[in-house]
Short mmCIF file of C-alpha atoms in Angstrom, two decimals:
data_model
loop_
_atom_site.label_atom_id
_atom_site.label_comp_id
_atom_site.label_asym_id
_atom_site.label_seq_id
_atom_site.Cartn_x
_atom_site.Cartn_y
_atom_site.Cartn_z
CA ASN K 556 -0.06 -0.04 -0.03
CA PRO K 557 1.57 3.26 -1.07
CA PHE K 558 0.85 4.96 2.22
CA CYS K 559 2.54 1.66 4.76
CA GLU K 560 5.65 2.80 1.77
CA ILE K 561 5.45 6.03 3.53
CA ALA K 562 5.54 4.92 6.98
CA VAL K 563 8.64 2.77 6.26
CA GLU K 564 10.60 5.14 4.57
CA GLU K 565 9.92 6.73 7.92
CA ALA K 566 11.24 4.63 10.12
CA VAL K 567 14.37 3.58 8.13
CA ARG K 568 15.33 7.45 7.97
CA LEU K 569 14.41 8.08 12.07
CA LYS K 570 16.88 5.00 11.97
CA GLU K 571 19.34 6.71 9.51
CA LYS K 572 19.24 9.64 12.36
CA GLY K 573 20.57 7.56 15.22
CA LEU K 574 17.17 8.19 16.23
CA ALA K 575 15.66 4.52 16.77
CA THR K 576 17.55 1.78 16.93
CA GLU K 577 15.75 -1.68 15.70
CA ILE K 578 12.55 -1.53 12.98
CA VAL K 579 10.37 -4.00 13.17
CA VAL K 580 7.79 -4.47 10.52
CA VAL K 581 4.94 -6.32 10.93
CA THR K 582 1.48 -7.53 8.45
CA ILE K 583 -1.14 -9.38 8.46
CA GLY K 584 -2.39 -11.42 5.69
CA PRO K 585 -2.18 -15.05 3.68
CA SER K 586 1.47 -16.65 3.69
CA THR K 587 1.67 -14.82 0.66
CA ALA K 588 1.88 -11.18 2.08
CA GLN K 589 5.49 -12.40 3.14
CA GLU K 590 6.51 -10.86 -0.48
CA GLN K 591 5.36 -7.07 1.34
CA LEU K 592 7.30 -7.67 4.19
CA ARG K 593 10.47 -9.23 2.76
CA THR K 594 10.00 -5.36 0.60
CA ALA K 595 9.78 -3.64 3.52
CA LEU K 596 12.98 -5.51 5.07
CA ALA K 597 15.00 -4.35 1.31
CA LEU K 598 14.40 -1.27 2.27
CA GLY K 599 15.35 -1.06 5.80
CA ALA K 600 13.60 -3.14 8.40
CA ASP K 601 15.68 -4.95 10.80
CA ARG K 602 13.09 -8.18 11.09
CA ALA K 603 9.07 -8.67 10.52
CA ILE K 604 6.28 -10.42 12.11
CA LEU K 605 3.41 -11.93 9.77
CA VAL K 606 0.64 -12.73 11.74
CA GLU K 607 -1.57 -15.34 9.36
CA ALA K 608 -4.97 -14.66 8.87
CA ASP K 609 -6.49 -16.28 5.78
CA GLU K 610 -9.71 -14.24 5.82
CA ALA K 611 -9.73 -10.14 5.51
CA LEU K 612 -10.49 -8.92 8.39
CA ASN K 613 -11.72 -5.39 9.40
CA SER K 614 -9.89 -2.58 10.91
CA LEU K 615 -10.71 -2.93 14.69
CA ALA K 616 -9.78 -7.04 14.29
CA VAL K 617 -6.63 -5.90 12.92
CA ALA K 618 -6.22 -2.83 15.57
CA LYS K 619 -6.49 -5.86 17.90
CA LEU K 620 -3.60 -8.41 16.62
CA LEU K 621 -1.35 -4.86 15.98
CA LYS K 622 -1.58 -4.44 19.54
CA ALA K 623 -0.99 -7.89 20.47
CA VAL K 624 2.04 -7.56 18.51
CA VAL K 625 3.14 -4.04 19.84
CA ASP K 626 2.42 -5.76 23.57
CA LYS K 627 4.41 -8.21 22.78
CA GLU K 628 7.20 -5.79 21.11
CA GLN K 629 7.29 -2.35 23.36
CA PRO K 630 8.18 -0.73 20.34
CA GLN K 631 8.03 3.39 21.25
CA LEU K 632 6.82 4.43 17.89
CA VAL K 633 4.33 2.86 15.56
CA ILE K 634 3.46 3.81 12.36
CA LEU K 635 0.88 3.00 9.92
CA GLY K 636 -0.28 4.23 6.71
CA LYS K 637 -3.16 6.65 6.92
CA GLN K 638 -5.41 4.19 4.82
CA ALA K 639 -5.24 1.56 2.42
CA ILE K 640 -5.79 2.35 -1.04
CA ASP K 641 -8.51 -0.84 -1.35
CA SER K 642 -10.91 -0.99 1.72
CA ASP K 643 -10.32 3.51 1.86
CA ASN K 644 -11.27 3.13 6.27
CA ASN K 645 -8.54 5.29 7.36
CA GLN K 646 -9.26 3.63 10.93
CA THR K 647 -6.92 1.09 12.19
CA GLY K 648 -4.04 3.65 13.60
CA GLN K 649 -6.59 5.31 15.30
CA MET K 650 -8.14 1.98 16.70
CA LEU K 651 -4.97 1.01 17.61
CA ALA K 652 -4.02 4.22 19.32
CA ALA K 653 -6.99 3.59 21.58
CA LEU K 654 -6.48 0.11 22.46
CA SER K 655 -3.10 0.66 23.67
CA GLY K 656 -3.77 4.21 25.01
CA PHE K 657 -1.43 5.54 23.11
CA ALA K 658 -1.27 9.40 21.47
CA GLN K 659 -2.24 9.65 17.80
CA GLY K 660 -0.53 11.93 14.89
CA THR K 661 -2.76 11.05 12.14
CA PHE K 662 -1.99 12.97 8.08
CA ALA K 663 0.89 13.36 9.66
CA SER K 664 3.50 15.34 6.67
CA LYS K 665 6.53 15.93 9.24
CA VAL K 666 7.73 13.44 12.50
CA GLU K 667 9.84 15.53 15.02
CA VAL K 668 11.27 12.76 17.63
CA ALA K 669 12.72 14.66 20.58
CA GLY K 670 13.45 12.88 23.88
CA ASP K 671 10.25 11.39 25.33
CA LYS K 672 7.70 13.29 22.94
CA VAL K 673 7.34 13.41 19.36
CA ASN K 674 6.18 16.77 17.22
CA VAL K 675 3.77 15.48 14.32
CA THR K 676 2.67 17.89 12.13
CA ARG K 677 -0.64 17.17 10.54
CA GLU K 678 -2.38 17.75 7.15
CA VAL K 679 -6.14 19.05 8.30
CA ASP K 680 -8.73 20.60 6.06
CA GLY K 681 -7.82 24.31 6.67
CA GLY K 682 -4.04 23.32 6.55
CA LEU K 683 -1.52 22.27 9.01
CA GLN K 684 -1.70 21.70 12.71
CA THR K 685 0.90 20.62 14.44
CA VAL K 686 0.44 18.27 18.04
CA ALA K 687 3.53 16.91 20.91
CA LEU K 688 2.77 13.58 21.64
CA ASN K 689 4.27 11.49 24.43
CA LEU K 690 6.02 8.45 23.45
CA PRO K 691 4.72 5.42 23.24
CA ALA K 692 2.51 7.33 20.34
CA ILE K 693 0.71 6.24 16.98
CA VAL K 694 1.75 7.88 13.97
CA THR K 695 0.18 7.51 10.42
CA THR K 696 1.73 9.26 7.40
CA ASP K 697 0.31 11.26 5.11
CA LEU K 698 1.11 11.25 1.58
CA ARG K 699 3.70 14.58 1.79
CA LEU K 700 5.51 13.19 4.34
CA ASN K 701 8.65 11.94 2.28
CA GLU K 702 9.52 10.60 -0.42
CA PRO K 703 9.92 6.62 -0.73
CA ARG K 704 13.27 4.67 -1.43
CA TYR K 705 13.21 1.65 -4.15
CA ALA K 706 14.96 -1.17 -2.45
CA SER K 707 18.17 -2.28 -4.41
CA LEU K 708 19.49 -5.29 -5.49
CA PRO K 709 21.96 -6.14 -2.51
CA ASN K 710 19.52 -4.99 -0.11
CA ILE K 711 16.62 -7.72 -1.27
CA MET K 712 19.81 -10.07 -1.75
CA LYS K 713 20.17 -9.69 2.53
CA ALA K 714 16.59 -9.44 3.07
CA LYS K 715 16.45 -12.98 2.14
CA LYS K 716 18.51 -13.61 5.44
CA LYS K 717 16.74 -11.86 7.69
CA PRO K 718 14.19 -12.94 10.17
CA LEU K 719 11.26 -13.50 9.32
CA GLU K 720 8.55 -14.57 12.45
CA THR K 721 4.82 -15.93 12.07
CA VAL K 722 2.49 -15.97 14.45
CA THR K 723 -1.35 -16.62 14.45
CA PRO K 724 -4.45 -14.52 15.69
CA ASP K 725 -5.34 -18.04 18.01
CA ALA K 726 -1.42 -17.87 19.60
CA LEU K 727 -1.77 -13.72 19.79
CA GLY K 728 -5.25 -14.61 21.89
CA VAL K 729 -6.82 -12.24 19.70
CA SER K 730 -10.49 -12.87 18.22
CA THR K 731 -11.21 -11.32 15.08
CA VAL K 732 -15.07 -11.89 14.72
CA SER K 733 -16.55 -8.49 13.83
CA THR K 734 -19.65 -6.79 13.66
CA GLN K 735 -19.55 -5.74 9.77
CA GLN K 736 -20.40 -7.48 6.63
CA ILE K 737 -20.58 -6.75 3.08
CA LEU K 738 -23.86 -7.16 1.60
CA ARG K 739 -22.44 -7.16 -2.39
CA VAL K 740 -20.49 -4.45 -3.85
CA ASP K 741 -21.47 -2.99 -6.64
CA ALA K 742 -20.57 -0.93 -9.83
CA PRO K 743 -20.84 2.74 -9.40
CA ALA K 744 -23.34 4.45 -12.08
CA ASN K 745 -21.84 5.77 -15.10
CA ARG K 746 -21.80 8.80 -16.11
CA SER K 747 -23.95 9.23 -19.11
CA ALA K 748 -21.16 10.21 -22.39
CA GLY K 749 -20.11 13.72 -22.53
CA ILE K 750 -19.92 16.24 -25.60
CA LYS K 751 -17.13 17.61 -26.95
CA VAL K 752 -17.25 21.16 -27.65
CA LYS K 753 -15.34 23.45 -30.75
CA SER K 754 -15.09 26.69 -28.72
CA VAL K 755 -15.40 28.43 -25.68
CA ALA K 756 -18.57 30.51 -26.78
CA GLU K 757 -19.92 26.77 -27.52
CA LEU K 758 -19.17 26.27 -23.61
CA VAL K 759 -20.85 28.74 -22.17
CA GLU K 760 -23.78 28.92 -24.01
CA LYS K 761 -24.47 25.58 -23.21
CA LEU K 762 -23.11 26.02 -19.60
CA LYS K 763 -26.22 28.82 -19.64
CA ASN K 764 -28.86 27.76 -21.31
CA GLU K 765 -28.29 23.21 -21.51
CA ALA K 766 -27.11 22.80 -18.24
CA LYS K 767 -28.03 26.17 -16.60
CA VAL K 768 -25.25 25.56 -13.87
CA ILE K 769 -24.15 29.49 -14.52
CA MET H 808 -33.29 5.25 18.77
CA THR H 809 -31.16 8.06 19.47
CA ILE H 810 -29.01 9.04 17.50
CA LEU H 811 -25.69 11.14 18.37
CA VAL H 812 -23.88 13.85 15.94
CA ILE H 813 -20.66 14.75 16.35
CA ALA H 814 -20.88 18.93 15.66
CA GLU H 815 -17.85 19.77 13.69
CA HIS H 816 -17.40 23.53 14.47
CA GLU H 817 -14.55 26.69 13.54
CA ASN H 818 -14.21 29.79 14.33
CA GLY H 819 -17.30 29.81 16.42
CA ALA H 820 -19.43 28.99 14.08
CA VAL H 821 -20.85 25.39 13.07
CA ALA H 822 -18.98 23.97 9.99
CA PRO H 823 -21.51 23.65 7.28
CA ALA H 824 -20.41 19.63 7.09
CA THR H 825 -22.49 19.12 10.03
CA LEU H 826 -25.58 19.86 8.30
CA ASN H 827 -25.57 17.11 6.13
CA THR H 828 -24.68 15.03 8.97
CA VAL H 829 -27.49 15.55 10.14
CA ALA H 830 -29.64 14.82 7.36
CA ALA H 831 -27.34 11.33 7.20
CA ALA H 832 -29.12 10.78 10.52
CA ALA H 833 -32.92 12.13 9.62
CA LYS H 834 -32.22 9.22 7.03
CA ILE H 835 -31.80 6.80 9.59
CA GLY H 836 -34.94 8.20 11.70
CA GLY H 837 -35.04 8.49 15.54
CA ASP H 838 -34.19 12.11 17.37
CA ILE H 839 -30.73 13.46 16.89
CA HIS H 840 -28.51 14.90 19.52
CA VAL H 841 -25.85 16.92 19.06
CA LEU H 842 -22.37 16.73 20.98
CA VAL H 843 -20.71 20.21 20.35
CA ALA H 844 -17.14 19.70 22.70
CA GLY H 845 -14.43 22.34 22.52
CA GLN H 846 -13.86 25.68 24.29
CA GLY H 847 -15.49 28.72 24.54
CA VAL H 848 -18.38 27.31 21.89
CA GLY H 849 -21.06 28.46 23.76
CA ALA H 850 -22.24 30.64 20.49
CA VAL H 851 -21.76 27.03 18.87
CA ALA H 852 -24.09 25.04 21.07
CA GLN H 853 -26.60 28.12 20.78
CA ALA H 854 -26.14 27.35 16.68
CA ALA H 855 -26.62 24.01 16.52
CA ALA H 856 -29.91 24.18 18.50
CA ASN H 857 -31.22 26.08 15.51
CA ILE H 858 -30.57 23.43 13.07
CA ALA H 859 -33.56 21.47 11.87
CA GLY H 860 -34.62 18.37 13.05
CA VAL H 861 -32.51 18.67 16.19
CA SER H 862 -33.88 17.69 20.02
CA LYS H 863 -31.03 18.05 22.20
CA VAL H 864 -27.62 19.67 21.60
CA LEU H 865 -25.42 18.27 24.63
CA VAL H 866 -22.25 20.65 25.16
CA ALA H 867 -18.98 19.80 26.60
CA ASP H 868 -16.87 22.89 27.14
CA ASN H 869 -13.53 22.69 28.62
CA ALA H 870 -10.16 23.46 28.03
CA ALA H 871 -9.41 19.63 27.62
CA TYR H 872 -11.84 19.72 24.24
CA ALA H 873 -9.67 22.59 22.51
CA HIS H 874 -8.23 21.58 19.21
CA GLN H 875 -10.35 18.23 19.52
CA LEU H 876 -7.31 16.40 20.22
CA PRO H 877 -8.59 12.68 19.73
CA GLU H 878 -7.22 11.25 23.16
CA ASN H 879 -9.42 13.53 25.67
CA VAL H 880 -12.24 13.92 22.76
CA ALA H 881 -12.43 10.06 22.30
CA PRO H 882 -13.47 9.02 25.61
CA LEU H 883 -15.77 11.54 26.12
CA VAL H 884 -17.85 10.85 23.06
CA ALA H 885 -17.40 6.81 23.54
CA GLN H 886 -18.37 7.69 27.27
CA LEU H 887 -21.58 9.34 26.08
CA GLY H 888 -21.97 6.92 23.06
CA LYS H 889 -23.07 4.42 24.95
CA ALA H 890 -26.68 5.42 25.47
CA TYR H 891 -27.11 5.57 21.82
CA SER H 892 -27.96 3.79 18.58
CA HIS H 893 -25.48 4.84 16.38
CA VAL H 894 -22.82 8.16 16.59
CA LEU H 895 -22.18 9.74 13.46
CA ALA H 896 -19.62 12.29 13.11
CA PRO H 897 -18.64 14.26 9.80
CA ALA H 898 -15.63 12.43 6.97
CA THR H 899 -14.01 15.86 8.04
CA SER H 900 -10.15 15.54 8.84
CA ASN H 901 -11.44 15.74 12.51
CA GLY H 902 -14.38 13.59 12.22
CA LYS H 903 -11.99 10.96 10.60
CA ASN H 904 -9.51 11.46 13.38
CA ILE H 905 -11.63 10.85 16.37
CA LEU H 906 -14.37 8.91 15.58
CA PRO H 907 -12.33 5.33 14.78
CA ARG H 908 -11.02 5.73 18.46
CA VAL H 909 -14.06 6.26 19.77
CA ALA H 910 -15.31 3.23 17.99
CA ALA H 911 -12.27 0.62 19.42
CA LEU H 912 -13.57 2.17 22.57
CA LEU H 913 -17.00 0.81 22.31
CA ASP H 914 -15.52 -2.41 20.89
CA VAL H 915 -17.39 -2.02 17.86
CA ASP H 916 -16.41 -1.97 14.14
CA GLN H 917 -16.81 1.84 12.34
CA ILE H 918 -18.34 2.34 8.66
CA SER H 919 -16.82 5.19 7.09
CA GLU H 920 -17.49 8.09 4.53
CA ILE H 921 -21.21 6.70 4.12
CA ILE H 922 -23.16 7.92 0.74
CA SER H 923 -26.51 6.53 1.36
CA VAL H 924 -28.87 5.10 4.56
CA GLU H 925 -30.50 2.28 3.15
CA SER H 926 -32.00 1.09 6.81
CA ALA H 927 -31.20 1.79 10.35
CA ASP H 928 -28.25 -1.01 9.90
CA THR H 929 -27.20 -1.05 6.37
CA PHE H 930 -25.46 1.55 4.77
CA LYS H 931 -23.52 2.39 1.19
CA ARG H 932 -19.96 3.04 0.75
CA PRO H 933 -17.53 3.97 -1.62
CA ILE H 934 -14.10 1.27 -1.80
CA TYR H 935 -11.30 1.52 -3.96
CA ALA H 936 -11.31 4.92 -4.85
CA GLY H 937 -14.29 4.96 -6.10
CA ASN H 938 -14.54 2.38 -8.17
CA ALA H 939 -16.88 0.40 -6.40
CA ILE H 940 -19.59 0.65 -3.76
CA ALA H 941 -20.05 -1.82 -0.99
CA THR H 942 -23.31 -2.15 1.33
CA VAL H 943 -22.48 -3.00 4.60
CA GLN H 944 -24.52 -3.97 7.56
CA SER H 945 -23.38 -3.81 10.92
CA SER H 946 -24.69 -5.47 13.85
CA ALA H 947 -22.87 -3.38 16.64
CA ALA H 948 -24.86 -2.20 19.65
CA VAL H 949 -23.98 1.49 18.91
CA LYS H 950 -23.44 2.02 15.11
CA VAL H 951 -20.04 4.38 14.70
CA ILE H 952 -20.19 5.89 11.08
CA THR H 953 -18.38 8.88 9.31
CA VAL H 954 -20.42 10.70 6.93
CA ARG H 955 -19.24 11.76 3.19
CA ALA H 956 -21.15 15.04 3.35
CA THR H 957 -21.66 15.37 -0.90
CA GLY H 958 -23.54 12.09 -0.65
CA PHE H 959 -26.26 14.01 1.76
CA ASP H 960 -28.04 17.60 1.35
CA ALA H 961 -27.65 19.69 3.79
CA VAL H 962 -30.59 20.26 6.33
CA ALA H 963 -31.59 23.61 7.24
CA ALA H 964 -29.62 25.80 9.76
CA GLU H 965 -32.08 27.43 11.16
CA GLY H 966 -36.09 26.52 12.32
CA GLY H 967 -35.29 24.32 14.68
CA SER H 968 -35.30 24.79 18.65
CA ALA H 969 -32.93 21.85 21.08
CA ALA H 970 -32.58 21.54 24.38
CA VAL H 971 -29.31 22.49 25.00
CA GLU H 972 -27.65 20.58 28.42
CA ALA H 973 -24.24 20.89 29.36
CA VAL H 974 -21.82 17.90 29.83
CA ALA H 975 -20.01 17.92 33.06
CA ALA H 976 -17.65 14.83 31.91
CA ALA H 977 -13.28 16.40 31.59
CA HIS H 978 -11.99 13.25 29.85
CA ASP H 979 -7.94 15.01 29.88
CA ALA H 980 -5.81 12.31 29.19
CA GLY H 981 -2.72 14.41 29.44
CA LYS H 982 -0.75 12.29 26.21
CA SER H 983 -1.06 15.12 23.96
CA ALA H 984 -1.08 18.76 23.47
CA PHE H 985 -1.41 21.42 21.07
CA VAL H 986 1.48 23.48 19.41
CA GLY H 987 0.29 25.33 16.34
CA GLU H 988 -1.45 25.51 13.80
CA GLU H 989 -0.48 27.10 9.83
CA LEU H 990 -4.29 27.62 8.21
CA ALA H 991 -4.58 28.94 4.57
CA LYS H 992 -6.68 31.95 4.25
CA SER H 993 -8.81 32.64 1.58
CA ASP H 994 -11.50 34.90 0.76
CA ARG H 995 -13.20 32.12 -1.66
CA PRO H 996 -15.51 29.77 -0.45
CA GLU H 997 -14.74 26.18 1.11
CA LEU H 998 -14.08 23.39 -1.43
CA THR H 999 -16.42 21.19 0.16
CA ALA H 1000 -19.13 23.40 0.60
CA ALA H 1001 -18.31 25.55 -2.68
CA LYS H 1002 -21.23 25.50 -5.78
CA ILE H 1003 -18.54 25.37 -8.16
CA VAL H 1004 -15.14 24.26 -8.23
CA VAL H 1005 -12.26 25.74 -10.23
CA SER H 1006 -9.36 23.26 -10.59
CA GLY H 1007 -5.75 23.30 -12.14
CA GLY H 1008 -3.09 19.58 -12.65
CA ARG H 1009 0.11 19.87 -14.02
CA GLY H 1010 -1.06 21.82 -16.65
CA MET H 1011 -0.85 24.74 -15.05
CA GLN H 1012 2.60 24.70 -14.90
CA ASN H 1013 3.58 26.65 -11.84
CA GLY H 1014 1.35 28.30 -9.24
CA ASP H 1015 1.57 31.91 -10.53
CA ASN H 1016 -0.26 30.70 -12.89
CA PHE H 1017 -2.93 30.00 -10.92
CA LYS H 1018 -3.92 33.04 -10.83
CA HIS H 1019 -6.18 33.11 -14.58
CA LEU H 1020 -8.17 30.19 -12.43
CA TYR H 1021 -8.83 32.67 -9.14
CA ALA H 1022 -9.72 35.02 -11.53
CA LEU H 1023 -12.23 32.42 -13.13
CA ALA H 1024 -13.15 31.16 -10.08
CA ASP H 1025 -13.72 34.86 -8.73
CA LYS H 1026 -15.81 35.45 -11.77
CA LEU H 1027 -17.83 32.09 -11.09
CA GLY H 1028 -18.27 32.35 -7.01
CA ALA H 1029 -16.33 29.38 -7.34
CA GLY H 1030 -14.05 27.56 -4.87
CA VAL H 1031 -10.02 26.61 -6.46
CA GLY H 1032 -8.58 23.44 -6.10
CA ALA H 1033 -6.11 21.29 -7.78
CA SER H 1034 -5.04 17.76 -8.31
CA ARG H 1035 -2.22 16.03 -6.86
CA ALA H 1036 0.57 16.59 -9.50
CA ALA H 1037 -0.15 20.50 -9.22
CA VAL H 1038 0.00 20.13 -5.12
CA ASP H 1039 2.96 18.16 -5.34
CA ALA H 1040 5.21 20.03 -7.27
CA GLY H 1041 4.66 22.71 -4.82
CA PHE H 1042 2.35 24.77 -7.58
CA VAL H 1043 -0.40 25.48 -4.28
CA PRO H 1044 -1.21 23.83 -1.14
CA ASN H 1045 -1.99 20.39 0.02
CA ASP H 1046 -5.54 21.81 1.57
CA MET H 1047 -6.27 22.16 -2.22
CA GLN H 1048 -6.04 19.14 -2.51
CA VAL H 1049 -9.12 17.34 -4.97
CA GLY H 1050 -9.26 13.27 -4.67
CA GLN H 1051 -9.09 10.10 -2.47
CA THR H 1052 -6.18 11.27 -0.43
CA GLY H 1053 -6.94 15.16 -0.37
CA LYS H 1054 -10.69 16.61 -0.34
CA ILE H 1055 -14.00 15.08 -2.14
CA VAL H 1056 -16.32 17.72 -3.21
CA ALA H 1057 -19.56 17.15 -5.61
CA PRO H 1058 -20.55 20.42 -6.53
CA GLN H 1059 -23.06 22.15 -9.21
CA LEU H 1060 -20.40 22.63 -11.98
CA TYR H 1061 -16.56 21.19 -11.83
CA ILE H 1062 -14.39 22.43 -13.96
CA ALA H 1063 -11.22 20.03 -14.62
CA VAL H 1064 -8.34 22.73 -16.10
CA GLY H 1065 -5.11 21.16 -17.47
CA ILE H 1066 -5.83 18.07 -15.04
CA SER H 1067 -5.20 14.44 -17.16
CA GLY H 1068 -7.70 12.66 -14.83
CA ALA H 1069 -5.85 9.94 -12.99
CA ILE H 1070 -8.48 7.89 -10.54
CA GLN H 1071 -7.21 8.64 -7.71
CA HIS H 1072 -8.53 12.53 -8.84
CA LEU H 1073 -11.93 11.26 -10.38
CA ALA H 1074 -12.80 9.39 -6.84
CA GLY H 1075 -12.72 12.84 -5.60
CA MET H 1076 -14.80 14.96 -8.11
CA LYS H 1077 -17.10 12.62 -10.03
CA ASP H 1078 -20.29 12.52 -7.97
CA SER H 1079 -20.03 16.44 -9.47
CA LYS H 1080 -23.13 17.72 -11.45
CA VAL H 1081 -21.87 19.00 -14.42
CA ILE H 1082 -18.32 18.30 -15.25
CA VAL H 1083 -16.09 20.60 -17.29
CA ALA H 1084 -12.90 19.48 -19.38
CA ILE H 1085 -10.47 21.96 -20.90
CA ASN H 1086 -7.00 20.38 -21.77
CA LYS H 1087 -5.50 20.24 -25.18
CA ASP H 1088 -4.71 16.09 -25.05
CA GLU H 1089 -7.87 15.25 -26.50
CA GLU H 1090 -7.20 11.74 -24.97
CA ALA H 1091 -6.72 12.77 -21.88
CA PRO H 1092 -8.85 10.28 -19.72
CA ILE H 1093 -10.68 13.70 -17.79
CA PHE H 1094 -12.62 13.47 -21.75
CA GLN H 1095 -14.62 10.18 -19.96
CA VAL H 1096 -16.49 11.64 -17.59
CA ALA H 1097 -16.58 15.23 -18.74
CA ASP H 1098 -19.61 16.28 -19.43
CA TYR H 1099 -18.33 19.11 -21.83
CA GLY H 1100 -14.99 18.99 -22.98
CA LEU H 1101 -12.95 21.27 -24.71
CA VAL H 1102 -9.38 20.46 -26.42
CA ALA H 1103 -7.77 23.89 -26.21
CA ASP H 1104 -4.51 25.44 -24.71
CA LEU H 1105 -5.64 26.53 -21.12
CA PHE H 1106 -4.03 29.53 -21.45
CA GLU H 1107 -5.99 30.69 -24.47
CA ALA H 1108 -9.33 28.90 -23.35
CA VAL H 1109 -9.28 30.22 -19.36
CA PRO H 1110 -8.95 34.33 -20.05
CA GLU H 1111 -11.35 33.88 -22.98
CA LEU H 1112 -13.65 31.90 -20.89
CA GLU H 1113 -13.67 34.70 -17.96
CA ASN H 1114 -14.18 37.42 -20.54
CA LEU H 1115 -17.13 35.92 -21.68
CA LEU H 1116 -18.85 35.26 -18.03
#
């Protein structure tokens, strides 16, 4: 997911600055999700955890599984993307923050760790907002936080040797039952085909007399 | 069935998205209560009491709720929310920030950005950047939902006469603090509420050239938006971005200038009533959704359009 690439990149940059000692990358999904973990390891993560679950899970179940991993690993900072571009939910980071009792810095475009706090500049509707959060904290990334790097071939090779642990939701003691189900998925209503106008004058005439929107 | 709507407010006024959210609550049916949380929000509460269809306004006026810090506001909403069948908030940056935290505290799934109410427990929402519409049913005791404002016609801001009741609860988690903000100043209509939106893309070439769009927008009383390409290139600030990761708009008229029409951009504007595209590339995907397309150099067409209005 593009926002997750940005999250991995930010973690790697924090390590490069000497602010982070270890980067653990985690995902929840089928065994094929190991490929995404290997990619993150090639980008600079130190080790990976796959919570193996074959069914598609809702954000709350994902947040509960991540909470169990957070409890075990005790990170000071957890970085997630702000939303996945398939479900477009924009929930998991906030839910994980609630379950962990951590502060949250969502839609981050700048992250500055200083001592036991992190200053997060957030993209909000009217502009930018900066909050100071006590560590440990949750950050979710917005598009403009950074420009993710590409994995180099030597790093892809090295990533194959980095540790990748697999656990199950049962082993983490987490129930993934949901209060929500998708009844159906439809294509959105199609827009009827439009026309091409020949001139600006014709455009103005159509907008005034046909569409009546100006 | 009683529904709690979290009011969005700024500068001592109720934000327009609150009215669309109340409209969604009215579609669900039942009593509608509105929560106004903040600091010094007496006037907002009075304004909320005037919203048509609202029967009660809860006011949580406390320094802890200034700037809507989710660590403080979410426990308040979760505590109050237990007594309601539904908790709704607009899918604004505040709503998206706070409500999932509320849902997790209540141990229920959240339904994000609904665009229609099918019944009290079934809703429609777009997924895959608006390329599919999911119908979602919730069995949660409290249904926690964010509402896409463009999916619902706003209720009247006047005509109601709700009782206003103070809420004593003060949650201060002490985990976060507001440091500062940098808000873009604009005299033009707010993008998500504007009846006409003029947007520019990479084809504008630089930030200075946006002056052509501002001139056109001022003639039309329009808001000005941008594609991600224009924002990433530094032509205009981020808060002008229309699309999957920016703002969702559905004005009467959307004029896309120098925008190719990537799916991430279309996700933010394809519910506009009338779409006009001005682009010199006649193969640009934007023409597939435009009601009126003009293949032309924008630097000639936009000033000419402004002159003809």
